[in-house]
Structure formats: C-alpha cells, structure tokens
Short mmCIF file of C-alpha atoms and ligand atoms in Angstrom, two decimals:
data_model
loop_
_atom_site.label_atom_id
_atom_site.label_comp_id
_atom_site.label_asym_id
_atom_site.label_seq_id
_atom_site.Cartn_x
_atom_site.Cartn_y
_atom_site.Cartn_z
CA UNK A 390 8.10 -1.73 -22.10
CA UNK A 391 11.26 -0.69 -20.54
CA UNK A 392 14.32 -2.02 -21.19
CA UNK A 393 16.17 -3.60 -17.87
CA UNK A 394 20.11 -3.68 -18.50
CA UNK A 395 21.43 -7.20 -16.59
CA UNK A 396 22.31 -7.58 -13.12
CA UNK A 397 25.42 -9.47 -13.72
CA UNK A 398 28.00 -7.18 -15.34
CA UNK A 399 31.72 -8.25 -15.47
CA UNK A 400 32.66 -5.03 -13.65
CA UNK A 401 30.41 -5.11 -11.12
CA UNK A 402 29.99 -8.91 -10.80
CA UNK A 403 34.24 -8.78 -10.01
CA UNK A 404 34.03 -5.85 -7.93
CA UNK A 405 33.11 -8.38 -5.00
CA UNK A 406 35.87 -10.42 -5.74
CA UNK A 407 38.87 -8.02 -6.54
CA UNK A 408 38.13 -5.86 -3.17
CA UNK A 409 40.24 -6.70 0.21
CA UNK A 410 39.36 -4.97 3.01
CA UNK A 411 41.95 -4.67 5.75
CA UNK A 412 40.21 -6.87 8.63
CA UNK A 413 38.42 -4.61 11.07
CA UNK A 414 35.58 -4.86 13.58
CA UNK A 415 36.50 -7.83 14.02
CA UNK A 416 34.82 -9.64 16.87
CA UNK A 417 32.15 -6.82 16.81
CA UNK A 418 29.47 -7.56 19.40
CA UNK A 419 26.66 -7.54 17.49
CA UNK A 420 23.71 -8.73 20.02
CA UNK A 421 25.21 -5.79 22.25
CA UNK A 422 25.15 -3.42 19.64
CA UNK A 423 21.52 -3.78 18.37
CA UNK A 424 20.31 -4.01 21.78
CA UNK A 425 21.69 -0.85 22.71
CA UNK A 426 19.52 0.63 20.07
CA UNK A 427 16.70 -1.63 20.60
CA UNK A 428 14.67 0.27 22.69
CA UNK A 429 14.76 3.91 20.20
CA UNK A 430 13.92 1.09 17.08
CA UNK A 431 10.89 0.25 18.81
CA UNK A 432 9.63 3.71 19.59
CA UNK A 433 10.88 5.00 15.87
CA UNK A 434 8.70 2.25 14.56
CA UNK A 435 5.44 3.02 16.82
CA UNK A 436 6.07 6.45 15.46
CA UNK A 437 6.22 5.84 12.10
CA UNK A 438 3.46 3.94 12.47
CA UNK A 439 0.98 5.72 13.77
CA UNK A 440 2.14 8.78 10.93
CA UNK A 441 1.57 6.45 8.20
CA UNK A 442 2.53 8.29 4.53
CA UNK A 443 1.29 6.85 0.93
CA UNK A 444 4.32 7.02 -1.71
CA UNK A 445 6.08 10.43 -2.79
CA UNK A 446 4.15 11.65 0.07
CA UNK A 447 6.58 10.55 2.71
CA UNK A 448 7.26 14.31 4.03
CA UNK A 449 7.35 13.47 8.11
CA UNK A 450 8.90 10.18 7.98
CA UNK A 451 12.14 11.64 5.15
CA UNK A 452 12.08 14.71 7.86
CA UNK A 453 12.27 12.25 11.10
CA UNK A 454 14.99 10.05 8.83
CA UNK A 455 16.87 13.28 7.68
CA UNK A 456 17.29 14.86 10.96
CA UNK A 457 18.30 11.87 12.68
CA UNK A 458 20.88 11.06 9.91
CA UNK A 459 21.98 14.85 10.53
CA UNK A 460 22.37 14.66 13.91
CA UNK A 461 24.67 11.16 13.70
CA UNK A 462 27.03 13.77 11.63
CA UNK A 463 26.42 11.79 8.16
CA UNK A 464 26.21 13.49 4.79
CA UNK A 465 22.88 14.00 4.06
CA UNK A 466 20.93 14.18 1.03
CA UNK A 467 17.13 15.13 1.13
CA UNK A 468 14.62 15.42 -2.01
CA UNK A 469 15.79 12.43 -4.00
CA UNK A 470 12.90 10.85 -6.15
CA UNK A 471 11.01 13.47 -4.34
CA UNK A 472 10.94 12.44 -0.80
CA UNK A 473 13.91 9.86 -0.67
CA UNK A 474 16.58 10.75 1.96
CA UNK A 475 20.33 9.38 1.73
CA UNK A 476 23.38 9.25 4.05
CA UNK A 477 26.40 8.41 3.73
CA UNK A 478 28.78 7.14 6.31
CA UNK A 479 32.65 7.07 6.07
CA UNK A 480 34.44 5.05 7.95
CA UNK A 481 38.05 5.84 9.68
CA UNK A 482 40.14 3.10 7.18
CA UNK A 483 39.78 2.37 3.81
CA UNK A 484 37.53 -0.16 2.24
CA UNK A 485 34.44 -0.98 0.15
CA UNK A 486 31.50 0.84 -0.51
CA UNK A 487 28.03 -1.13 0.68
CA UNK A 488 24.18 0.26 0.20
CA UNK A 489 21.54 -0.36 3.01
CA UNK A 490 18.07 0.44 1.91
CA UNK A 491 15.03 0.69 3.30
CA UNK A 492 11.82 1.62 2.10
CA UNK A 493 9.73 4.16 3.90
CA UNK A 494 5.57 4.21 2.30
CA UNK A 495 2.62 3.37 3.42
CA UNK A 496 -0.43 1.45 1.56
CA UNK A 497 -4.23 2.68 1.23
CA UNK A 498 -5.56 0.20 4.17
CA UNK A 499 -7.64 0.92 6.47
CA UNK A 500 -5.96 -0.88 9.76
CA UNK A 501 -8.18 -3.33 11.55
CA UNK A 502 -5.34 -4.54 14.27
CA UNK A 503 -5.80 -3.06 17.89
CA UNK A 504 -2.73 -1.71 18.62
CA UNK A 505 -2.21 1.65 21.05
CA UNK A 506 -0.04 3.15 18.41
CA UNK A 507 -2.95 1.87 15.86
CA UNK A 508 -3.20 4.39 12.29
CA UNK A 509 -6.43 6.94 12.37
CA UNK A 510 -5.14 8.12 9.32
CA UNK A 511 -7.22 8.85 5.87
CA UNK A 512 -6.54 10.17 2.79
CA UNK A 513 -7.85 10.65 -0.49
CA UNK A 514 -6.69 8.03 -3.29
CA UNK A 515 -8.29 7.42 -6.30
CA UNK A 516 -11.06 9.67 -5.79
CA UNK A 517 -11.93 8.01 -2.76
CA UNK A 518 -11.48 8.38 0.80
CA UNK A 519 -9.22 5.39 2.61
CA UNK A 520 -7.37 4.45 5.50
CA UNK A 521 -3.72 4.52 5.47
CA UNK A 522 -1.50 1.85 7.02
CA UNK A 523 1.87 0.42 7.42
CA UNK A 524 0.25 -2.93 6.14
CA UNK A 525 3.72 -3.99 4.21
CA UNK A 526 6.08 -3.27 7.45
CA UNK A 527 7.96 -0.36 6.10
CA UNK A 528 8.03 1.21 9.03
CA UNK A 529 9.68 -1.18 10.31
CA UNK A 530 12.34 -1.13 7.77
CA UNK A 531 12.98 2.80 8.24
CA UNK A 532 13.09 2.39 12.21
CA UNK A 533 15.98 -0.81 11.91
CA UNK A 534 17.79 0.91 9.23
CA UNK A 535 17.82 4.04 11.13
CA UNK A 536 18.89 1.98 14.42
CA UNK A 537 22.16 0.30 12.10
CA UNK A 538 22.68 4.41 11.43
CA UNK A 539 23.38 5.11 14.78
CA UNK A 540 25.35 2.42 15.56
CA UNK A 541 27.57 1.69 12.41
CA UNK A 542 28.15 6.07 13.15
CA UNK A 543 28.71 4.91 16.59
CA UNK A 544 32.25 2.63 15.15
CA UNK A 545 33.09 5.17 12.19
CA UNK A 546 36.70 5.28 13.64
CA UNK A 547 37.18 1.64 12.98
CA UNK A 548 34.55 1.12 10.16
CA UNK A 549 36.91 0.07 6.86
CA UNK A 550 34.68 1.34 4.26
CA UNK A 551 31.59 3.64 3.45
CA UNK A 552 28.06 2.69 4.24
CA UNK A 553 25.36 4.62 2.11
CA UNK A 554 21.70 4.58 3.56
CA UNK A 555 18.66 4.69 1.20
CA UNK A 556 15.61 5.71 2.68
CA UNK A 557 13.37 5.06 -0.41
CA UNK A 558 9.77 6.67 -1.04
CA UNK A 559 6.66 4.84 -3.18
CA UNK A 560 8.07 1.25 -3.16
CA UNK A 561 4.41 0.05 -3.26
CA UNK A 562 4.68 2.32 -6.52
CA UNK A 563 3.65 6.01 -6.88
CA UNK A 564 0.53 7.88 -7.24
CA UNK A 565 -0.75 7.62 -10.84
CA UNK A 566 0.56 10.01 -13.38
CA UNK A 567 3.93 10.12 -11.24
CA UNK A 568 7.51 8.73 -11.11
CA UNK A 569 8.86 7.17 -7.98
CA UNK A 570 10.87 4.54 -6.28
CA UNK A 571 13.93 3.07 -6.38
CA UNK A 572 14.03 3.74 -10.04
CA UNK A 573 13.61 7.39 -9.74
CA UNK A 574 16.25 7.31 -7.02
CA UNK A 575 18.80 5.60 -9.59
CA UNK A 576 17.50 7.82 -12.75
CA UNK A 577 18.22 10.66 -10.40
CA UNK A 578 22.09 10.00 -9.75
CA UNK A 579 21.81 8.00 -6.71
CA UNK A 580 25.23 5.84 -7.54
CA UNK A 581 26.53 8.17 -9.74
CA UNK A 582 28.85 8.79 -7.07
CA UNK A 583 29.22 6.06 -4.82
CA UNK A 584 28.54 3.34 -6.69
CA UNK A 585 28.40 -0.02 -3.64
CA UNK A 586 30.13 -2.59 -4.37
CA UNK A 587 27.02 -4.54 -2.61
CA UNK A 588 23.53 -3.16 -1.48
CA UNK A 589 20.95 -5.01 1.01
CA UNK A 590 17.89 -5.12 1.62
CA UNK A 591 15.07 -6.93 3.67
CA UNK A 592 11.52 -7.06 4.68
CA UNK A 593 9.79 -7.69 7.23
CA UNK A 594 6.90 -10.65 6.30
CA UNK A 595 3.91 -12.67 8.03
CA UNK A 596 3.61 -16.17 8.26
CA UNK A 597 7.03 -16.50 8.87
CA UNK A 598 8.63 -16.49 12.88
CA UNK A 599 9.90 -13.72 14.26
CA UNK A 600 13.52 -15.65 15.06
CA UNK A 601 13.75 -16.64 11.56
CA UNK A 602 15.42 -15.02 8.51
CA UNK A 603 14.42 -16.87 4.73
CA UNK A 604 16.51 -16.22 2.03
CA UNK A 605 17.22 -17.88 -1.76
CA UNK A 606 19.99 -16.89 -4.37
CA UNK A 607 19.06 -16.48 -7.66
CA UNK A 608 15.17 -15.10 -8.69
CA UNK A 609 13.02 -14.71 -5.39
CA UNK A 610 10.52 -12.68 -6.36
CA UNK A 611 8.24 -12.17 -9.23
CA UNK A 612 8.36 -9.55 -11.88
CA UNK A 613 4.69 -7.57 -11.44
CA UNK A 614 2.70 -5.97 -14.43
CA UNK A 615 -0.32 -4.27 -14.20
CA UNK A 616 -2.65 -4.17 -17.14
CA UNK A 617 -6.12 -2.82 -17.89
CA UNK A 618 -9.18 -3.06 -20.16
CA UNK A 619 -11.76 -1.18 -21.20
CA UNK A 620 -15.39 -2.72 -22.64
CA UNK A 621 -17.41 -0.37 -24.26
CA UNK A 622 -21.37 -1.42 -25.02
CA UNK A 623 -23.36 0.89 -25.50
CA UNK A 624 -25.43 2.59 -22.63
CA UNK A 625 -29.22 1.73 -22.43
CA UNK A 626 -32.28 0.99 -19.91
CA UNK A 627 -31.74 -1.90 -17.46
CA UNK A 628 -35.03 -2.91 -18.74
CA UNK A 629 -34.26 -3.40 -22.25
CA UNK A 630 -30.71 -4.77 -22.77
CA UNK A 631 -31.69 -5.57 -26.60
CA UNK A 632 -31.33 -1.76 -27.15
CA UNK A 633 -27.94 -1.49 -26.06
CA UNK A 634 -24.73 -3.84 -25.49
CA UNK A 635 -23.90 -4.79 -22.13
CA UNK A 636 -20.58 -4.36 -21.15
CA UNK A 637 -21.25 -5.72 -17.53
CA UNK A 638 -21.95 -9.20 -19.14
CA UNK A 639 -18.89 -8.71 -21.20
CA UNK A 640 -16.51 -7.84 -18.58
CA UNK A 641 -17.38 -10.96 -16.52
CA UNK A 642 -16.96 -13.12 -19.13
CA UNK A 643 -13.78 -11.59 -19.48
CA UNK A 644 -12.97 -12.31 -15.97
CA UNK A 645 -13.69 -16.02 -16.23
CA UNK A 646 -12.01 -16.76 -19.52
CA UNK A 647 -8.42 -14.94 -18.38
CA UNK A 648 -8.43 -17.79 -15.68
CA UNK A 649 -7.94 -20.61 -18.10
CA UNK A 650 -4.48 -18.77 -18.65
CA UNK A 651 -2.74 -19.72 -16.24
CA UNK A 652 -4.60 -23.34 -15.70
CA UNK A 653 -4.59 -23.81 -18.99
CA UNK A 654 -2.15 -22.37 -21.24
CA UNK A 655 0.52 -21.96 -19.01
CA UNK A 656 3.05 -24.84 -18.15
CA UNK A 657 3.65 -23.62 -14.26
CA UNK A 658 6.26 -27.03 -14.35
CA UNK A 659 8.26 -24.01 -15.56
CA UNK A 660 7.75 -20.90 -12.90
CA UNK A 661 4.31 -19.88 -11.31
CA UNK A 662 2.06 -17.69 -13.06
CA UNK A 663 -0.43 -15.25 -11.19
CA UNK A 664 -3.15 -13.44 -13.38
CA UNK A 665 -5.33 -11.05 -10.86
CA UNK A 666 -8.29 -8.85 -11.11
CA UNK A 667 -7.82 -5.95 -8.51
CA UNK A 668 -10.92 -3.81 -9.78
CA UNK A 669 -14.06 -4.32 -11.67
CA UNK A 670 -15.83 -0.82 -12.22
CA UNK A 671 -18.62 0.45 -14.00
CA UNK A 672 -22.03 1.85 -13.31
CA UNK A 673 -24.13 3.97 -10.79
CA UNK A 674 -27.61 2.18 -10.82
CA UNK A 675 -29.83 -0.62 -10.85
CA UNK A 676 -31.82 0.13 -13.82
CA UNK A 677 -29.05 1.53 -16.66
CA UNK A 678 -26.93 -0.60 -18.28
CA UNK A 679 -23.60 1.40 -18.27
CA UNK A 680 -21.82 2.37 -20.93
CA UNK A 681 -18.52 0.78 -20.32
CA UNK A 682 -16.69 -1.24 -17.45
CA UNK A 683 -13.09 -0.74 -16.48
CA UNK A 684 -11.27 -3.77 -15.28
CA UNK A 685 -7.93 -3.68 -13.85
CA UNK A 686 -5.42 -6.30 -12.31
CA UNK A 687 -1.66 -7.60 -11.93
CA UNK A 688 0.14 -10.42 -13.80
CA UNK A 689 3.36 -11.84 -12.05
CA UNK A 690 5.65 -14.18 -13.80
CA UNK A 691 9.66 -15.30 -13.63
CA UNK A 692 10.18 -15.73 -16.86
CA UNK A 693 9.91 -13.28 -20.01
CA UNK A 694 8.92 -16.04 -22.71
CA UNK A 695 5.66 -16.32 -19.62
CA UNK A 696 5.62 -12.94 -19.61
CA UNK A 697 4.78 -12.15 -23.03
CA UNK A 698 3.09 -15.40 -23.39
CA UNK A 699 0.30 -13.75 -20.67
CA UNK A 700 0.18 -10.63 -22.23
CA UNK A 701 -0.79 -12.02 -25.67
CA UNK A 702 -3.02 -14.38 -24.73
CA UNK A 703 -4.80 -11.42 -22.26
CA UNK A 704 -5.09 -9.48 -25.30
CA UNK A 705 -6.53 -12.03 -27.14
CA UNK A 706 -9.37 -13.01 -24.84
CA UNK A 707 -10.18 -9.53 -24.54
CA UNK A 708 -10.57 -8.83 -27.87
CA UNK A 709 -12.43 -11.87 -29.45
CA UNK A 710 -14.67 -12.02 -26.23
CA UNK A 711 -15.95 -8.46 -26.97
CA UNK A 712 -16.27 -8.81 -30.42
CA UNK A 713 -18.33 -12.02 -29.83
CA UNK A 714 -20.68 -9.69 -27.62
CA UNK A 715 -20.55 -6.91 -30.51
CA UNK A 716 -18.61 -4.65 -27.97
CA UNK A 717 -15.38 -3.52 -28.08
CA UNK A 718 -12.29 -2.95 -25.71
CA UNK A 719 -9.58 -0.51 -25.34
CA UNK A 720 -6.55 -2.36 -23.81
CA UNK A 721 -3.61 -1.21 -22.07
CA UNK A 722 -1.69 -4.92 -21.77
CA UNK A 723 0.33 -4.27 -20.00
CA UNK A 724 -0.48 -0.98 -18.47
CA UNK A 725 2.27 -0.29 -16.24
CA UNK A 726 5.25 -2.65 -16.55
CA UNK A 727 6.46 -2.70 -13.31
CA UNK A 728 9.45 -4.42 -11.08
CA UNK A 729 11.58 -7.04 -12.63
CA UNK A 730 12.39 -10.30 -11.14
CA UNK A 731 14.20 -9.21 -8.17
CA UNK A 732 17.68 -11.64 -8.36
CA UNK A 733 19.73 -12.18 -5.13
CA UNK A 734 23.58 -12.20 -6.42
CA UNK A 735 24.39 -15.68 -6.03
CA UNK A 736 27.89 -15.22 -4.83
CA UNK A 737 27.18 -12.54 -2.33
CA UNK A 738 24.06 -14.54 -1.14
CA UNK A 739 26.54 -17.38 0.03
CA UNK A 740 28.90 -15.01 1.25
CA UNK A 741 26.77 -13.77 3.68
CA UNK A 742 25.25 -16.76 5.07
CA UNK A 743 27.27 -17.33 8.08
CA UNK A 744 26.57 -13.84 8.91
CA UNK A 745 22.30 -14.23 8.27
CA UNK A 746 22.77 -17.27 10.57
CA UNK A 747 24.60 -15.57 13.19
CA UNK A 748 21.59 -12.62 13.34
CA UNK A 749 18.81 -15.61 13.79
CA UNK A 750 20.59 -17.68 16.07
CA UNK A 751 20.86 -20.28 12.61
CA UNK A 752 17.62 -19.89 11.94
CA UNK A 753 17.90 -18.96 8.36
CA UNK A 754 15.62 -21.09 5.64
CA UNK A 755 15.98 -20.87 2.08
CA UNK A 756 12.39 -19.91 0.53
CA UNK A 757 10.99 -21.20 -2.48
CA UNK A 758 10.50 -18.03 -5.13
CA UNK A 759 7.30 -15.63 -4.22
CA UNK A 760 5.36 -14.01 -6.69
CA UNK A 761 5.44 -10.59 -4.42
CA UNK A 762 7.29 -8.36 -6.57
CA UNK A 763 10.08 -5.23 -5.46
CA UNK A 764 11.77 -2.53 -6.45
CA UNK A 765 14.98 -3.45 -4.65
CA UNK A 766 15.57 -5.11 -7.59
CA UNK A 767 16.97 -2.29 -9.57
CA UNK A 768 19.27 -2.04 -7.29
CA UNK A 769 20.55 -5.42 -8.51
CA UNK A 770 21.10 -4.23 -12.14
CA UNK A 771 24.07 -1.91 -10.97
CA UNK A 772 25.85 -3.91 -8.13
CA UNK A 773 25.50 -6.93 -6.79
CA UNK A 774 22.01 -7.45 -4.20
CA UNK A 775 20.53 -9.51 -1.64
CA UNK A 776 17.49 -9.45 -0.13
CA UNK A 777 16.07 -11.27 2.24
CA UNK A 778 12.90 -11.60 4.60
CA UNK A 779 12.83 -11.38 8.20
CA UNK A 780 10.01 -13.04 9.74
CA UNK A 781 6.93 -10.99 11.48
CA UNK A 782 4.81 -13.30 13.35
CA UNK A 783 4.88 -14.25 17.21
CA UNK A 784 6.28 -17.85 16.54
CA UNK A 785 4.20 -19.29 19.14
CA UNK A 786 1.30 -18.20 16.79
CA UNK A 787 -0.44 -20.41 13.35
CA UNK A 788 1.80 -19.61 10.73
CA UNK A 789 -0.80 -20.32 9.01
CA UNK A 790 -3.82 -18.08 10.69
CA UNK A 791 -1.22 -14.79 10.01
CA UNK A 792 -2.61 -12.12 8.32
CA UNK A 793 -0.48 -11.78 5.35
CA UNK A 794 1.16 -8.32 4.47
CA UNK A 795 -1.09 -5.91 2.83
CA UNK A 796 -3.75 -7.02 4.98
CA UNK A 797 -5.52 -4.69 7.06
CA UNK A 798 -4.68 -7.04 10.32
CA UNK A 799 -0.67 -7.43 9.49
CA UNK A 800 0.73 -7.40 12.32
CA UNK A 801 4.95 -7.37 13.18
CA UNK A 802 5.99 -8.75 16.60
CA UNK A 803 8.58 -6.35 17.97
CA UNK A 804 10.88 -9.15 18.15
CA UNK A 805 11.37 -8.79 14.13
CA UNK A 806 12.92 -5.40 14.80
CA UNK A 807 15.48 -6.49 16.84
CA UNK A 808 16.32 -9.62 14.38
CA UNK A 809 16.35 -7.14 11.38
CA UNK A 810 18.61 -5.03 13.17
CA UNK A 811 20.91 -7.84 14.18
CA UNK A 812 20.75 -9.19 10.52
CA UNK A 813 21.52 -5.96 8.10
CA UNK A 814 24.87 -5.12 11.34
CA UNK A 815 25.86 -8.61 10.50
CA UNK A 816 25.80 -8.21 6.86
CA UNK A 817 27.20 -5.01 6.78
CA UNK A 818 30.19 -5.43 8.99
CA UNK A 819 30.88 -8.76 7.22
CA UNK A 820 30.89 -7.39 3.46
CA UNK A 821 33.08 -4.23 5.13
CA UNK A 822 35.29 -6.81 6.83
CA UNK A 823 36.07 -9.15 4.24
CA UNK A 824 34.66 -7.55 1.24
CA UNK A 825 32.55 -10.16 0.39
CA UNK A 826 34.81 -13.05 -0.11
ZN1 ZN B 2080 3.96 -4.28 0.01
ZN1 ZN B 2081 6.77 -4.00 1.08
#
C-alpha cells in the first residue's frame, strides 16, 4: 500500500486565499474565443482519434501536442513519465500559477461506432491481439486543452499569471510491470518548479448532454484497487475429477461468495461499494481439468475503514473457500492499489461556479459521487483541484440508451468539445483574474 499525503495542507489550502491578482482579462469574450479555435479542436480530435495510443505508448499524440505547444512559443518539456509533454505559459503581468491537464491514452477496445475518422488500430496487450480506441474521450481532452493553448498564448500580453499544461500519458494506468501517470509525472519533478496554486481537470462522459457540465465538491470519484487470486487444484483428466482438485469449481464458487460482500457485509448507507470480476482464466480443453485458474477484478470504495473492510473479507473467502475444496490460493489483495478518492477542493469548487455556469449556458448539475476512479487526483494532494465532467451525448438522444465510456460504441458529440473548451477558458481566466476568491 502506498501512502497518500492529504490534499488539504495549510500552505497550499491558503495559497488560494492569500493570492490577489491584479484584475485582467476582464470582460474576456469567451464564446468568441473558443469558437475561433473551434474548428482546429475538432480536426485535432478526429486526428487523435483515428491514431489511437495505449498508455506510455503515446509517441504521435506527445509529438502532435509538443510541436504545437512549440510552435505557440511556450516552454516545452517532452519525456515526462515517459511520454508526458508540458508547457508552460507566462503571462505579460504578474499573478498566480494554475495547472490544466489533460490526459492523452487510449484503451484496448475494439471500436464498434461508425464514424469516418473510426480507429483500425490493433495492438498486442496481454498476449493478445486487440483493438485500440479512444473509448474514455481522451482525445478529446488533448484536442480542447490544446485549443485553450492557443488561445490563452493568443492573450499572453494581458494574461496575469502562468498557465502550465499537462498532457498526461497511461491515465487508464500503464502497461504491467511499468510506472506511469500522473503519479510518475509528480514523482518525476513535475511541480517541483511551478508548483499551481490550482490545477483543473475534466472529462468528457456519456449519458450526460452535451450542453451540460456536472460537478460536486468534496469526494466524486471512487478510489480503484485491483486485486487477484490464484486457485491451485491439481491438474487431472476431465473424465475423472476424483483424481485431481478442480480449481474451475473453486474459482466460481469464489465468484459467487465475494458478492455477498458488498450485499451483505457492507453497510452502502455509508458510501457505495463495487467488487468486480474483470477476468476468469484457466484452461485450454474440454477434457483436462486445469491446474489452476487466475481470477482478477477491481474493488472501488470512498472510504478506507470500506476499503480494508473489502480487502479482508476478499481474503477471507478466498482462503476458507479453497481450503473447503482441498485447494489452495495465492492472493495478491490488493494487487495494485491504485487512484485515491479523487476530492474536488471545496473552496475552489464554489469559486468557480459562476464561471462553469457561464461555459454551459447555467447548465451545470451537481453529481452524486461515481465509483469511476482517476488519477487527477494526485494532483489534489499538492494544490488545490477540481474536476469536473462535461457531458458527451447528443441531448436530443436517451440518456439512458448511451453507451457508457469504455464501451466500444462511446460516442462524443462534437458539441462537448466546444463546451469543454468554453469551460477550462472560463476557469482559467477566472482563477488568473481573481485568484480564486
Ligand atoms: Zn477511462
Ligand atoms: Zn478517462
């Protein structure tokens, strides 16, 4: 387990408050701005699309983001957390320092939508061959950051402040055996220095309109541990199970017994609990009982006391289920521990809500928690974060009937790209203007 330092420290918590930025921008046209870019967004995001890049792998899309960052005359770093890009913007006049950060992989999906600018891509992962797709919207996210680039570069004479774009690799998490993310970026000396006295994010999401922004202070998404176990039987002829043990049997019963966790033993009056199986492998024919059976899965949970309280009880259904079977099981609970809770600063989150409303026309709804989980939120344990989601669906379309993200039908209405583009100006020139106050 990894020990998380806390979001909320005096110094950084009071940075927001302390800083007064001479007023500037003021009056900024924002709708005129983003829709002078509007048209390049689009065709960045077909782009990226179509060149779709798993995590730490991200080599054309950090080369289209570097030289693009270049050529708007911003100090560039390439390389970071292996394929992260970052530039930094300084303004004209004095004033704070904000992060913008968007996330640039792609997922192993094979894409099902029908689209001109559709993925063909494969590539190898896991030791087998798969589609690759922009099935979270990152794309997305790289082509509106890259449109705020060029216009917040476009005002640097009367920007008050410094603007620092993250282009972050392997949010989805890197290839196993690796290091990635926004973790690596921070372990790496990304605000070593230029440390923001405030750092956005957003993401595009389906089943949400395309006019409409959701938001919530405080935890909005999950933390998200992966864990795996192992049953070993012992290997024998299909037609003679009494000569071996069957770890098949086992591992089902496994499956079915880890459910009662969270609608049984867990009181979700407190914060939802999700306990998943992603992957149930083991054997190569009809007629031979295998050896052993690998399951593997994700646990998502708000609190810590939950937290542990899953693990545990994982462990212990594992174990005493196997040993009732006279197998056995090696167990990595958790495997991976992955993103914390991702928090949204609670003072910066109302700061900034006249300026979310202004991007989506007042359309701006405050979400109950979701049990996705993020990287972003590392960002939040050295300044002060927000995050929100900008809706991807058509909204004359079932919210409903949308295929979700990760989904090999997600699909974001162009109209997302503009509202993204409109919200993270907003934000930005509003923490720059007032300094968050
Ligand atoms: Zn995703
Ligand atoms: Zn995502």
């Amino acid at each position: 387990m990894r020990q998380r330092t806390g979001w909320k420290s005096l110094a950084v918590a009071s940075a927001i408050v302390l800083f007064s930025a001479a007023p500037s921008v003021q009056g900024a046209d924002v709708d005129a701005l983003a829709q002078a870019v509007e048209a390049r967004v689009v065709a960045w995001r077909r782009d990226i699309h179509q060149h779709p890049e798993l995590g730490n792998r991200e080599f054309r899309t950090a080369a289209l983001v570097a030289e693009h960052l270049q050529g708007l005359g911003l100090e560039v770093r390439t390389g970071i957390a292996h394929t992260g890009v970052v530039g930094i913007l300084r303004g004209g006049k004095p004033g704070p320092r904000i992060a913008l950060r968007a996330d640039m992989d792609a997922l192993p999906v094979t894409e099902r939508v029908d689209l001109p600018f559709a993925s063909r891509v494969t590539t190898e992962y896991r030791g087998q061959t798969v589609g690759v797709m922009h099935a979270c919207g990152h794309d997305a996210h790289v082509a509106i950051l890259m449109g705020v680039a060029a216009v917040l570069a476009g005002m640097r004479e009367e920007l008050a402040g410094e603007v620092m774009f993250i282009f972050q690799p392997a949010e989805e998490g890197p290839p196993e055996g690796e290091d990635g993310g926004a973790e690596l970026m921070l372990r790496e000396g990304l605000f070593d220095d230029f440390l923001p006295a405030a750092v956005f994010g957003l993401h595009v999401i389906a089943g949400i309109p395309s006019d409409t922004i959701t938001v919530r202070p405080g935890p909005f998404m999950a933390a998200a541990d992966s864990f795996r176990i192992v049953v070993k039987g012992r290997q024998t002829h299909g037609s003679r199970p009494w000569s071996g043990v069957d770890p098949i049997v086992v591992a089902a019963d496994i499956v079915s017994t880890t459910q009662t966790l969270v609608s049984r033993r867990s009181d979700l009056t407190r914060a939802p609990v999700v306990v998943s199986f992603g992957a149930v492998q083991g054997g190569i024919r009809e007629n031979i009982i295998p050896d052993e059976v690998e399951l593997i899965g994700t646990i998502r949970t708000f609190e810590t006391e939950m937290r542990e309280e899953i693990f545990s009880g994982l462990r212990a259904i594992a174990e005493h289920i196997a040993a009732a079977h006279g197998a056995t099981v090696v167990l990595d609970v958790p495997w991976e521990t992955g993103y914390p809770v991702t928090y949204n600063h609670v003072g910066l989150t109302a700061a900034m809500d006249e300026a979310l409303r202004r991007a989506a026309r007042g359309k701006v709804i405050e979400m109950p928690p979701i049990t996705g989980a993020e990287d972003f939120s590392f960002y939040g344990h050295h300044a002060p974060a927000l995050f929100f989601f900008v809706g991807a669906t058509p909204p004359d379309q079932d919210m409903n009937a949308a295929a979700i993200n990760h989904s090999p039908l997600f699909y974001v209405d162009e109209a997302a790209l503009g509202l993204g583009t409109r919200a993270m100006l907003e934000v930005a020139l509003e923490f720059l203007r007032t300094g968050g106050e």
